[in-house]
């Protein structure tokens, strides 16, 4: 959890401000996951601090949402294409990536 909090602080994810009058804050919660190595041993424990976006109402609290996620059919197609073309594949795991952040990896 401390690693997550440090990452959020380093990337300037938020700034502390006063809540405007007549506004209700959005809560947050911790989500935990265990990442495993290929042989089944524990690689690391992950903790993510996420907003409780489900408390918002469309048109009142937000207008649009967007979360870029690759579809598995796209991933499988690219892997198949790489196999046919005899391309080398590499995998990269990004610890924290933000839409407007700088990625140096």
mmCIF file with all atom_site columns, C-alpha atoms in Angstrom:
data_model
loop_
_atom_site.group_PDB
_atom_site.id
_atom_site.type_symbol
_atom_site.label_atom_id
_atom_site.label_alt_id
_atom_site.label_comp_id
_atom_site.label_asym_id
_atom_site.label_entity_id
_atom_site.label_seq_id
_atom_site.pdbx_PDB_ins_code
_atom_site.Cartn_x
_atom_site.Cartn_y
_atom_site.Cartn_z
_atom_site.occupancy
_atom_site.B_iso_or_equiv
_atom_site.pdbx_formal_charge
_atom_site.auth_seq_id
_atom_site.auth_comp_id
_atom_site.auth_asym_id
_atom_site.auth_atom_id
_atom_site.pdbx_PDB_model_num
ATOM 1   C CA . UNK A 1 1   ? 0.000   0.000   0.000   1.00 0.00 ? 1   UNK A CA 1
ATOM 2   C CA . UNK A 1 2   ? 2.885   2.336   0.761   1.00 0.00 ? 2   UNK A CA 1
ATOM 3   C CA . UNK A 1 3   ? 4.363   1.717   -2.717  1.00 0.00 ? 3   UNK A CA 1
ATOM 4   C CA . UNK A 1 4   ? 1.030   2.717   -4.272  1.00 0.00 ? 4   UNK A CA 1
ATOM 5   C CA . UNK A 1 5   ? 0.761   5.858   -2.146  1.00 0.00 ? 5   UNK A CA 1
ATOM 6   C CA . UNK A 1 6   ? 4.344   6.836   -3.000  1.00 0.00 ? 6   UNK A CA 1
ATOM 7   C CA . UNK A 1 7   ? 3.669   6.312   -6.735  1.00 0.00 ? 7   UNK A CA 1
ATOM 8   C CA . UNK A 1 8   ? 0.547   8.470   -6.576  1.00 0.00 ? 8   UNK A CA 1
ATOM 9   C CA . UNK A 1 9   ? 2.501   11.188  -4.767  1.00 0.00 ? 9   UNK A CA 1
ATOM 10  C CA . UNK A 1 10  ? 5.466   11.087  -7.182  1.00 0.00 ? 10  UNK A CA 1
ATOM 11  C CA . UNK A 1 11  ? 3.209   11.295  -10.256 1.00 0.00 ? 11  UNK A CA 1
ATOM 12  C CA . UNK A 1 12  ? 1.264   14.256  -8.799  1.00 0.00 ? 12  UNK A CA 1
ATOM 13  C CA . UNK A 1 13  ? -1.993  12.349  -9.218  1.00 0.00 ? 13  UNK A CA 1
ATOM 14  C CA . UNK A 1 14  ? -3.945  14.786  -7.079  1.00 0.00 ? 14  UNK A CA 1
ATOM 15  C CA . UNK A 1 15  ? -3.707  17.968  -5.065  1.00 0.00 ? 15  UNK A CA 1
ATOM 16  C CA . UNK A 1 16  ? -5.437  18.605  -1.768  1.00 0.00 ? 16  UNK A CA 1
ATOM 17  C CA . UNK A 1 17  ? -8.130  21.282  -2.108  1.00 0.00 ? 17  UNK A CA 1
ATOM 18  C CA . UNK A 1 18  ? -11.204 22.497  -0.305  1.00 0.00 ? 18  UNK A CA 1
ATOM 19  C CA . UNK A 1 19  ? -14.446 20.776  -1.297  1.00 0.00 ? 19  UNK A CA 1
ATOM 20  C CA . UNK A 1 20  ? -16.838 23.265  -2.956  1.00 0.00 ? 20  UNK A CA 1
ATOM 21  C CA . UNK A 1 21  ? -20.057 24.017  -1.106  1.00 0.00 ? 21  UNK A CA 1
ATOM 22  C CA . UNK A 1 22  ? -22.941 21.591  -1.711  1.00 0.00 ? 22  UNK A CA 1
ATOM 23  C CA . UNK A 1 23  ? -20.633 18.956  -3.226  1.00 0.00 ? 23  UNK A CA 1
ATOM 24  C CA . UNK A 1 24  ? -20.243 15.397  -1.996  1.00 0.00 ? 24  UNK A CA 1
ATOM 25  C CA . UNK A 1 25  ? -16.781 13.796  -2.218  1.00 0.00 ? 25  UNK A CA 1
ATOM 26  C CA . UNK A 1 26  ? -16.242 10.499  -4.033  1.00 0.00 ? 26  UNK A CA 1
ATOM 27  C CA . UNK A 1 27  ? -14.897 7.831   -1.705  1.00 0.00 ? 27  UNK A CA 1
ATOM 28  C CA . UNK A 1 28  ? -12.091 5.409   -2.407  1.00 0.00 ? 28  UNK A CA 1
ATOM 29  C CA . UNK A 1 29  ? -11.150 1.854   -1.489  1.00 0.00 ? 29  UNK A CA 1
ATOM 30  C CA . UNK A 1 30  ? -8.164  -0.477  -1.649  1.00 0.00 ? 30  UNK A CA 1
ATOM 31  C CA . UNK A 1 31  ? -8.125  -3.352  -4.163  1.00 0.00 ? 31  UNK A CA 1
ATOM 32  C CA . UNK A 1 32  ? -5.629  -6.164  -3.560  1.00 0.00 ? 32  UNK A CA 1
ATOM 33  C CA . UNK A 1 33  ? -4.199  -8.722  -5.972  1.00 0.00 ? 33  UNK A CA 1
ATOM 34  C CA . UNK A 1 34  ? -1.491  -11.373 -5.815  1.00 0.00 ? 34  UNK A CA 1
ATOM 35  C CA . UNK A 1 35  ? 0.762   -11.609 -8.887  1.00 0.00 ? 35  UNK A CA 1
ATOM 36  C CA . UNK A 1 36  ? 2.257   -15.054 -9.534  1.00 0.00 ? 36  UNK A CA 1
ATOM 37  C CA . UNK A 1 37  ? 5.355   -16.204 -11.417 1.00 0.00 ? 37  UNK A CA 1
ATOM 38  C CA . UNK A 1 38  ? 5.009   -18.763 -14.226 1.00 0.00 ? 38  UNK A CA 1
ATOM 39  C CA . UNK A 1 39  ? 5.791   -21.577 -11.765 1.00 0.00 ? 39  UNK A CA 1
ATOM 40  C CA . UNK A 1 40  ? 3.044   -20.587 -9.325  1.00 0.00 ? 40  UNK A CA 1
ATOM 41  C CA . UNK A 1 41  ? 5.196   -18.870 -6.710  1.00 0.00 ? 41  UNK A CA 1
ATOM 42  C CA . UNK A 1 42  ? 4.193   -15.417 -5.463  1.00 0.00 ? 42  UNK A CA 1
ATOM 43  C CA . UNK A 1 43  ? 5.935   -12.657 -7.430  1.00 0.00 ? 43  UNK A CA 1
ATOM 44  C CA . UNK A 1 44  ? 4.490   -9.721  -5.482  1.00 0.00 ? 44  UNK A CA 1
ATOM 45  C CA . UNK A 1 45  ? 1.456   -8.384  -3.696  1.00 0.00 ? 45  UNK A CA 1
ATOM 46  C CA . UNK A 1 46  ? -0.251  -5.459  -5.405  1.00 0.00 ? 46  UNK A CA 1
ATOM 47  C CA . UNK A 1 47  ? -2.467  -2.833  -3.833  1.00 0.00 ? 47  UNK A CA 1
ATOM 48  C CA . UNK A 1 48  ? -4.393  -0.200  -5.792  1.00 0.00 ? 48  UNK A CA 1
ATOM 49  C CA . UNK A 1 49  ? -6.274  2.789   -4.427  1.00 0.00 ? 49  UNK A CA 1
ATOM 50  C CA . UNK A 1 50  ? -9.355  3.271   -6.601  1.00 0.00 ? 50  UNK A CA 1
ATOM 51  C CA . UNK A 1 51  ? -12.195 5.787   -6.633  1.00 0.00 ? 51  UNK A CA 1
ATOM 52  C CA . UNK A 1 52  ? -15.724 4.587   -5.956  1.00 0.00 ? 52  UNK A CA 1
ATOM 53  C CA . UNK A 1 53  ? -16.946 5.873   -9.296  1.00 0.00 ? 53  UNK A CA 1
ATOM 54  C CA . UNK A 1 54  ? -20.162 3.884   -8.986  1.00 0.00 ? 54  UNK A CA 1
ATOM 55  C CA . UNK A 1 55  ? -21.439 6.502   -6.527  1.00 0.00 ? 55  UNK A CA 1
ATOM 56  C CA . UNK A 1 56  ? -21.645 9.079   -9.326  1.00 0.00 ? 56  UNK A CA 1
ATOM 57  C CA . UNK A 1 57  ? -24.662 9.762   -11.517 1.00 0.00 ? 57  UNK A CA 1
ATOM 58  C CA . UNK A 1 58  ? -24.253 10.241  -15.269 1.00 0.00 ? 58  UNK A CA 1
ATOM 59  C CA . UNK A 1 59  ? -25.062 13.790  -16.353 1.00 0.00 ? 59  UNK A CA 1
ATOM 60  C CA . UNK A 1 60  ? -24.850 15.051  -12.766 1.00 0.00 ? 60  UNK A CA 1
ATOM 61  C CA . UNK A 1 61  ? -21.374 14.067  -11.561 1.00 0.00 ? 61  UNK A CA 1
ATOM 62  C CA . UNK A 1 62  ? -19.748 13.147  -14.876 1.00 0.00 ? 62  UNK A CA 1
ATOM 63  C CA . UNK A 1 63  ? -20.328 13.323  -18.619 1.00 0.00 ? 63  UNK A CA 1
ATOM 64  C CA . UNK A 1 64  ? -17.968 10.813  -20.278 1.00 0.00 ? 64  UNK A CA 1
ATOM 65  C CA . UNK A 1 65  ? -15.761 7.955   -19.150 1.00 0.00 ? 65  UNK A CA 1
ATOM 66  C CA . UNK A 1 66  ? -12.936 6.285   -21.002 1.00 0.00 ? 66  UNK A CA 1
ATOM 67  C CA . UNK A 1 67  ? -10.696 3.384   -20.056 1.00 0.00 ? 67  UNK A CA 1
ATOM 68  C CA . UNK A 1 68  ? -8.342  2.134   -22.781 1.00 0.00 ? 68  UNK A CA 1
ATOM 69  C CA . UNK A 1 69  ? -8.208  -1.664  -22.563 1.00 0.00 ? 69  UNK A CA 1
ATOM 70  C CA . UNK A 1 70  ? -6.991  -4.079  -25.222 1.00 0.00 ? 70  UNK A CA 1
ATOM 71  C CA . UNK A 1 71  ? -9.471  -6.783  -26.227 1.00 0.00 ? 71  UNK A CA 1
ATOM 72  C CA . UNK A 1 72  ? -8.218  -10.363 -25.983 1.00 0.00 ? 72  UNK A CA 1
ATOM 73  C CA . UNK A 1 73  ? -9.093  -10.998 -29.636 1.00 0.00 ? 73  UNK A CA 1
ATOM 74  C CA . UNK A 1 74  ? -6.723  -8.170  -30.606 1.00 0.00 ? 74  UNK A CA 1
ATOM 75  C CA . UNK A 1 75  ? -3.947  -9.568  -28.400 1.00 0.00 ? 75  UNK A CA 1
ATOM 76  C CA . UNK A 1 76  ? -4.416  -13.073 -29.828 1.00 0.00 ? 76  UNK A CA 1
ATOM 77  C CA . UNK A 1 77  ? -4.373  -11.712 -33.386 1.00 0.00 ? 77  UNK A CA 1
ATOM 78  C CA . UNK A 1 78  ? -1.105  -9.874  -32.762 1.00 0.00 ? 78  UNK A CA 1
ATOM 79  C CA . UNK A 1 79  ? 0.477   -12.960 -31.172 1.00 0.00 ? 79  UNK A CA 1
ATOM 80  C CA . UNK A 1 80  ? -0.628  -15.113 -34.107 1.00 0.00 ? 80  UNK A CA 1
ATOM 81  C CA . UNK A 1 81  ? 0.738   -12.554 -36.581 1.00 0.00 ? 81  UNK A CA 1
ATOM 82  C CA . UNK A 1 82  ? 4.060   -12.495 -34.704 1.00 0.00 ? 82  UNK A CA 1
ATOM 83  C CA . UNK A 1 83  ? 4.215   -16.306 -34.831 1.00 0.00 ? 83  UNK A CA 1
ATOM 84  C CA . UNK A 1 84  ? 3.534   -16.413 -38.581 1.00 0.00 ? 84  UNK A CA 1
ATOM 85  C CA . UNK A 1 85  ? 6.072   -13.642 -39.300 1.00 0.00 ? 85  UNK A CA 1
ATOM 86  C CA . UNK A 1 86  ? 8.637   -15.140 -36.871 1.00 0.00 ? 86  UNK A CA 1
ATOM 87  C CA . UNK A 1 87  ? 8.811   -11.868 -34.920 1.00 0.00 ? 87  UNK A CA 1
ATOM 88  C CA . UNK A 1 88  ? 10.284  -11.647 -31.435 1.00 0.00 ? 88  UNK A CA 1
ATOM 89  C CA . UNK A 1 89  ? 7.848   -10.526 -28.714 1.00 0.00 ? 89  UNK A CA 1
ATOM 90  C CA . UNK A 1 90  ? 8.649   -8.714  -25.480 1.00 0.00 ? 90  UNK A CA 1
ATOM 91  C CA . UNK A 1 91  ? 6.448   -8.072  -22.483 1.00 0.00 ? 91  UNK A CA 1
ATOM 92  C CA . UNK A 1 92  ? 6.498   -4.943  -20.333 1.00 0.00 ? 92  UNK A CA 1
ATOM 93  C CA . UNK A 1 93  ? 4.743   -4.456  -17.009 1.00 0.00 ? 93  UNK A CA 1
ATOM 94  C CA . UNK A 1 94  ? 4.130   -0.842  -16.045 1.00 0.00 ? 94  UNK A CA 1
ATOM 95  C CA . UNK A 1 95  ? 3.658   -0.321  -12.321 1.00 0.00 ? 95  UNK A CA 1
ATOM 96  C CA . UNK A 1 96  ? 1.704   2.924   -12.579 1.00 0.00 ? 96  UNK A CA 1
ATOM 97  C CA . UNK A 1 97  ? 0.583   4.517   -15.818 1.00 0.00 ? 97  UNK A CA 1
ATOM 98  C CA . UNK A 1 98  ? -1.601  7.613   -16.006 1.00 0.00 ? 98  UNK A CA 1
ATOM 99  C CA . UNK A 1 99  ? -3.352  9.073   -19.019 1.00 0.00 ? 99  UNK A CA 1
ATOM 100 C CA . UNK A 1 100 ? -1.542  12.407  -18.792 1.00 0.00 ? 100 UNK A CA 1
ATOM 101 C CA . UNK A 1 101 ? 1.610   11.130  -17.119 1.00 0.00 ? 101 UNK A CA 1
ATOM 102 C CA . UNK A 1 102 ? 5.116   10.823  -18.512 1.00 0.00 ? 102 UNK A CA 1
ATOM 103 C CA . UNK A 1 103 ? 6.263   7.276   -19.250 1.00 0.00 ? 103 UNK A CA 1
ATOM 104 C CA . UNK A 1 104 ? 10.042  6.854   -19.448 1.00 0.00 ? 104 UNK A CA 1
ATOM 105 C CA . UNK A 1 105 ? 10.215  3.038   -19.717 1.00 0.00 ? 105 UNK A CA 1
#
